[in-house]
Amino acid sequence: MVLYHQQPWLPPQYISIDEEANRFQACVHALRDHVAVLNATPRTNQEPIAWQGVLQWIPILNNLLDVQENAYRLEDVLTSIHVLQCIVFNTSDDIEIQARAAQALASVLHAHKHRLSRRFRDEDGMLPAEEPQNSDVLQLCLDWRPWLDLLLSLMDDPPPCVEGFVLSAVRQQSLLKVVASARRYFAPDAAFEIWRLLGPSVESVGYDQARAYDALGWVSLFTPTFCISSCEPAALNQLVGTWIEGWKRMPNSPPWNALWLGLLSRAAKHDYKGAIDWGPHLDVLFTNFIGAFDVPVGAATSMQATTRSAPAKAVMHHNQNMSGLHTNGAAMVASLLRARPEDQRARHSVQQTLERLRHMASLIDNYFHPSNSGKWCRELSTWTRSLVENFMRQVGKQGANPPPWFASIEPTTMTAFVACMTPLAARGQFSKDDILSLTCVKALSSLAYVAPSAVLPLVITRFRTAVESQTATHQLAATITCFSKCIRPILLSGWGMDSDGESGVQLLAEALMVLLPGIDANDEQKTMAVMQLYTTALSSLPMLAQAGDEEATARGAVCLPLYLEEWGEEVLGRVLALLSGLDSGLGHRADAAAGRGGSVSSHAAGGVGGGGSFLTAPGSFFPHLASLLFSRLPPESGAALAKRAARFAASELLPGVEQAMGVLLHAAVEHHPEVTWKEGVLPLMLRVITELRPHAASTPGHAPPSPSLEATLCYQLGLLRQGVFAGAAQAMLPHAQQLMEVVDAALAVPSRPVQNAGSALLSSICCVCVRYYTHLDLLDSPGQDGVGSTHARQSLLGPHGIEQWVDKFATDCPRPKWLLPPPEALSLAQQLIDSHLLAPLPRLLELLDVGSPGQGQQRAGGANGGGDGGHRQRMQLHGELVKMKGVIGGLLSTLRDFDFLGHASLAGTPISVMGNTGVLVGQPGTRGCVAEALSAAAPAMLGMSDSECIGEFLVIGGLLASAGSLEHTGSLAMASDTSKLMSKVEQPAAAGLLLLQRGGAAAEAAKGRPWRKQVPRWAAVSMLDQTLAKRGALSSFRSFSTASMPELTSPSMLPPSYRTLVTELCKFSTHSLSTVRMEALPIVDSITKRFPQSIARTCLPHFLCALADVPPPPELAPHASDAGSARAEAALLEVLENAAAAEEGRPEATAADSTAAEGSQVEKDGRVLGACAAFSACMAFWRLIFRDPTLFASALHALMASRTHTSTQAQGTLSNLMLAFSSRFIKPLALTPQSPAFAKLARQMLHLAHPDTLRTNWRYSLSANVVCLMLMPAPSCTQEVMPFARHALALFGSGMLQLRQLAAGTLSLLLTRVVDFKEANPQLVAEVSAWLLSSGSSVADHLAADHTKLEAIEASQDKRGGGLAAMQARYLNMTHDELILKVVAASIDRLQRWPEGGHADLQPQAVRAGLFVVRHARLVALLATVAPQETLRALQPSLEQAASNASSQQVVAYTSEKAVQAAAAEATAGLLAAGTPWMSGAGTGSGPADHEHWVVRATAVQLQTMSLELSESWSLAIRFSVHGLVAMVRPA
C-alpha cells in the first residue's frame, strides 16, 4: 500500500514539494537536452560510446521517482517517458544502457499509471452518475509496433555471439517488464491488430508448436486490455470467441493455459462496461480452472496425467507468464461476478458463474480439511487468496453507489459469494499447512466486512470454543488470529447493538480479559496471536473509558465493561513476567529463535544486542502493543503503567532480553517522558555511574570489571540508550551533563563490551540532539493542549467512537506534529563533535606512533606492541575509536559532508532528492579533517592483528566516506518490517459496506468519498519514519548532483582527503584476516555505488594488482598528480601485461618484484580472496571494466596473471571469479575490432591461448581460449576475425577434449553467421576448405570422442557409476573446466537445439541418451555447406569404415564403439541435411545423376545392419536430414 500522504506529513522545514518538482524537471530537461544532441548527430558520425553519457542521470531519476508519485508535473513525467523510450530504442548495441533505461521507464509508467491512463473518475476519485464521454482518453499513447520489432530483433533470432548471458537475461526481463507496463497506453484497436499479425501463428499449434507458443506469448504480453471497453462490442466478442477457440487447440498444457488465462483475466478485469459476453465460454473456463488443481480424484489412484510442456524458445522468452494459473483463474472468477443492473444477459451470466463456482467449491472442499493435507495445499492457498483479494478489491473499487454504466457486483451476488467461500475458509483455518491456514484466516476476516452476519457468528463461536477447550489447544493460535482480524468488522458493524445478545464491545472486553493467560513464555505462537489481538483492539479505540464514566463517554470514548486500570496492570504484569521467563541469566547462550538469553560476549557488538527474542523479530506486534498500552488507556492509568515499567527496568537485570526490555522502556519514555525519566532512567543512570567509576581509567588502581559486572553494565547502558533515544531533545537536555559523565566513564573502562555500550549511548545522545521528532500521539490538531491530551485523541475519532484509520491520502486524519531540536541541543551536538570526534584524532595518531597528517611516517611500537603496555594501549586505542564512532554514528548524514561542490564544473541546479533526518551540524571541513587523520593512521592500522580495533576503524571510515548508506539500510529494514505488519492489520476498502449498513452520519460520509484501504495510525507513522530515513539517505548519498554535472566522473573532482581515505580503506578489503575483509567489503561497495566512475576508477587498480600479485605502479599512488588518469591506467596495463606474459610462472624475484615475496602465503591468499570478493560484490567494477578498453584489457591480463596463486582456496575463488566474468562478459563498445588496442589485445590473448604457452596450467589455458572465443569479432570483420579462426582450427589437433569442444563451438559460431546470417567472408571459407584438405580427419575423431553425455549415462548404468545418485553428485561437483564450458555453451547451444523447441520433454530419446549430439550434425552440415567437396573427402574414410564395422558387428558392446557409430550417424545426418551428395561435382567419381553416391551407399548399409541400440540414432539422423532438405527448398 503506497501512502501518498507521507510527503505532506513530513516536517515543513524538511522538504518543499514544489522545489522537488523543480528538481525533477531540471533532471528530466537535462537528460532530454543530452538525448536531443545525440539524436541530432547521424548514427554513422557518432562515437561508439556516445550514448554512455545518459547513464549518469538514470540513478538520480530513479531516486526522485522512488520518493514521489503524485507531486511531479504531468508534462515532466511525459517528457521523461518519451526520453527514456528514445534511449531504449537507440541503445540495442549497449546492454547495460538499454536495460537500465528500460528499468527506469518501467518504474515511471507503473508509478504514474493512474495519472497517465483513462480519467473516468472525478477529482475526488468518485465514479460519476453519467458515463463520461472521455472515459477512455489516455494522457499517453504509445505505439506497440516499435516495441514488438525491438523485442523480436533482440530475442527471436539475433546473430549468435558469446556474451554475458546474465546481462542478456537482465535486459530481456527489463524490456518485458516495460512492455507489461506500457501496454495500457496502446490504442484499443491494437488488440485486433496484434491478433491479425500473430493469430495465424498461434493457430498453427497443431503442426508448429514452437512457433505457436512463442506467438501466443507475444499476444499475451502485448495485447492491451485497459481500454477494451471502448471497442465495438460485436467485434470484441468475436475476438474473444476466437481466443477461446485458439485456447482449445492445445489441451493439457499448463504453459499454454497460463498464457491464455493471463490474457483473458486481464480482459475480464478491464471490461468495466460488461461489453464481453462470457456466458458461452463459462464451460471452457471452469473446466480449465478445475483442471489446474493437481489433486487426487476421490479414492482412485492413477498415473500422473499427461501434460504438454512448452518449447524451450517459448520458455526462454515468456517463462514469467507461464505460471500463475491459479492466480489468474481466481482473478477472472472475481471479474465474472460483475454486471450492469440493466444488462439481463450479464446478470444471467453471473448466476451461471456462481453455480459453477459452487460446483467447483464442492469438488475441492475436502482438500481444505485439516486431516487432508498434501502438496495441493499451496495451490488451494494461492487460489483462495487471489479469489478473495480480487473480490474485495472489486467491491472496494465500485464504492457505495456504483453508477448504472459501471459493471459491479450486486449485493445478492456478494452474499452468495460469501456463502460459497466461507465453508472452504472455515475448513482450511486449522490446516496443518501454515500458509493455507493463514490464507483462510485472512479470507474469513475479509469476508466479514461484506457479510458480517454470515461470518462473524462462526468466528465468535470458534473463538469461545477454543478458549474454553483444553483439548484443541493446537487451534487456539489460528482462532485468536482470526478473531483479532475480525475486531474491526465487529466494531464497525455495531455487532449486537440491535439485538438482545452480546454487543461487539462486550465481546471485545471479554476477549481482552480471557486472553491474559495467553501471554506465555512457553508458547510463542499463542503469545504473538494474543499481542496481535491486543494491538488491533487498542488501535481501534483511541479513547477508552471505565464503565460508568459518562463524561468520557460524552466526549466519544468507548466504554468497555471492564476495569481498565486493573486490566492494564494485568497486561503489563504478564509482559514483565514473560520477559523474566525468557531471560536465562548471565553467561548463557540460549536459542535465539526461542528468545532465550545471550552470553556476555553477545554484548560486544556495540552494546546494543541482548539475546534474540521473538518479541523483537521482524513482524512482531510487541513494540506497537507496548506503545499503545501506554497511550490508549486513560492518562492516569498510562502514567501508572509507565512508572511500573520504569521501576522494573531500573531494578531488574534481564540481559537475555535486553532488546525487548529496551522496547518497553522506549515506549514508556515516548508517551510519558517525565515519569519514566524520574522513576527509571535517572535511577538507572545513577546506578550505572556508581558501578563504572571504580573501573574507569582515571581512577587510581582501576581494574577491568568481572564478566558478570561487564554483562550487567552492558545491559544497563543498553537500556539507557533506549531511554534516551525514545524521547525528544527537550526531555534529554536537562540531564545531558549526567549522561555525558556516564558516557565518558564507560569509554574509560578497560572493557571493550562496556566501551561499545558507551559508544552506542553516545550515538543516541548525538542523534537526539539533531533529529526531527514525532510519535504516534503527537498530533498537529487544533485545540491540542499536550501530547496524548483529550483534544488530540478526539481528533482521531471516527464513526461510533472507533479510531479513524489512515488511507493513502490521509483523508480527515490529523497531521503529526514535529518537534525540532532547540538551539541548546544543536550547541551540545557541536560540543560533542569537538570533544569526541576531533579531539581524539591527535591521541589516535599518538597511540599508533604516527606523525600528524603530512608530517611524518609511522614509527615502531605503539598499540602494535606486545605485553601489558601494548594491551593497555590497544584498549585505549579502542576507546578512542569507539568514541569517534559514537559521534559520527549518531549524527550520520546530519554531519556536514565533504565539499564536493567546490569543483567549478558542478555549479548548477540541484537535482538530488530533498530531505534529511535532522538539522545539519558541524563546521565546513570537519569530515575532511577526520579523513586526513584516518588516512595517516590507516597504514599502522593495516599492520595490526587486532581485528576488533580494525573493525571500529573501518566503521568510522565507512560512515565518513559514504554518508546516507546506513540510513538507507535501516530504511529498507523498516519498510520490510512495516509492510509485514500492514499486511496483517490492513482494513480493506470494502469496509465501507459496514458503514452503509449501519446508517447514520457514517453512512453519509461513506457515500460521499471513495473507499480505500486503511491502516492503523501507528503503521502510517512507521512508514513516515521509514520515508524520513530513506529521503535523508538518498539526499546525502547524491548531495553533489546538479543538472550540469549529475555525477563526479573523474577522481580529480573529489576532494584530495576523500580520495586518499578511500584508497586506504580499499587496502583493508585485501587484508589477511577474513573478518577484516568482511568488514571492509560492504564499505567499498557502498562508496563505489556513490561514485560509480571516479571511485571505482580509483579503487579498481588495487584489486587488479592483487589478482596478479604485483605491486601497483607509482603513478597510481593516492597523492600522485595523475592518479586515475589515462597515463596511470596505461602504466597499470603495462605492469599487468608483463605479469600475464610470463609463461612458466614469474621470473626470479628481485627486491623490486612482487610484494608476495615479503609476506606469508596467508597474506598472499588474503589479497586475492579480498580482490575476488570485491569483484563479486561491487557492480561498479564490472560496469567500468566492460566500458573502458584500457581497464578491460587490464582485467583480462590480471585474470591470466592470477595463475601465480597456487593454494587450493585461492584457486577455487579464482575459478568462481572467472565464471562470473564469463557470465557478465561484454566487449567495450570503444574497443572496435579495427582499433590498434584490439589488435594488440587479440595477439596477447591468442598467444596465451596456444596450448604450448601454458602447457603446465591447463585450467588457465582453457580460460584463455574462452576469452579468445568471447573476444572474437563477427565474420563480417574479414581481416580481424581470421587469427581467431586459424587458432580455432589449430585447436582440433589438441590433446584436450575441452579445447577441441571450444574449437568446434567457435567454428559453428562463425559458420552459422556466414551461412544463416549471410555475413560473407571468402577468406574464412577458403581457410576452412584448406584445413579440411590437410587436417579434415580430425573432425571425425572429435565427433567420436565428444560423447561425454553418453559416457556419463553408461557409467551410471553399471557398477562404476552408482546410478542416479552418482550422476547428481557428478553434476554438483563439476570441475572448473566443465563449469566454464557450461557458461560458454549457454550462448552457443541455442544454435544447436533441434528439433525446434529443444525442451527436454520434446527431445528425442537418442538426444537425451547422448546417442545423437545435435551440435555435431549441425557442424558437419555447416562445413558441407561452405566446403562440400572438402568435407566429403575428409569424412569419407571414417564413415565408410563405420559402415563396414556395422555390417560385420551386430552388437555394439562398448561405449567407445557406440560413440563411433553415433558419430557416423551425426556426420551422415549433417551431410544429407546440407544436400551434399546431390551437388554437382561433390565427391569423387560421382555426379548429380549418380544415385549410388558413397554417402548414400554407406547410409543404406548402416540402416540395414544397425543394432537395436543405435536405431534411435539413425532414425533421428534421417529425420534431421529430411528437416534440412525441406528447409533448403521451402520458400522464404
Tab-separated table of C-alpha atoms in Angstrom, residues 16 26 33 119 307 316 331 536 654 908 1006 1020 1287 1316 1348 1389 1397 1494:
chain	number	residue	atom	x	y	z
A	16	SER	CA	9.349	21.612	-0.242
A	26	ALA	CA	15.647	20.059	-14.192
A	33	ASP	CA	18.718	18.004	-23.995
A	119	ARG	CA	-9.968	9.505	-16.448
A	307	THR	CA	0.671	-32.799	-19.858
A	316	MET	CA	13.121	-18.661	-22.638
A	331	ALA	CA	-8.914	-13.188	-10.595
A	536	THR	CA	-5.697	-4.378	16.882
A	654	LEU	CA	17.477	-9.292	32.261
A	908	GLY	CA	24.015	24.299	-11.446
A	1006	ALA	CA	-19.136	6.622	3.142
A	1020	ALA	CA	1.385	5.119	8.940
A	1287	HIS	CA	43.523	-20.572	-33.852
A	1316	ASP	CA	22.410	-18.405	-41.920
A	1348	THR	CA	30.552	-37.158	-22.736
A	1389	ASP	CA	23.903	-24.289	-27.654
A	1397	GLY	CA	11.931	-26.090	-29.135
A	1494	TRP	CA	29.131	-43.258	-51.403
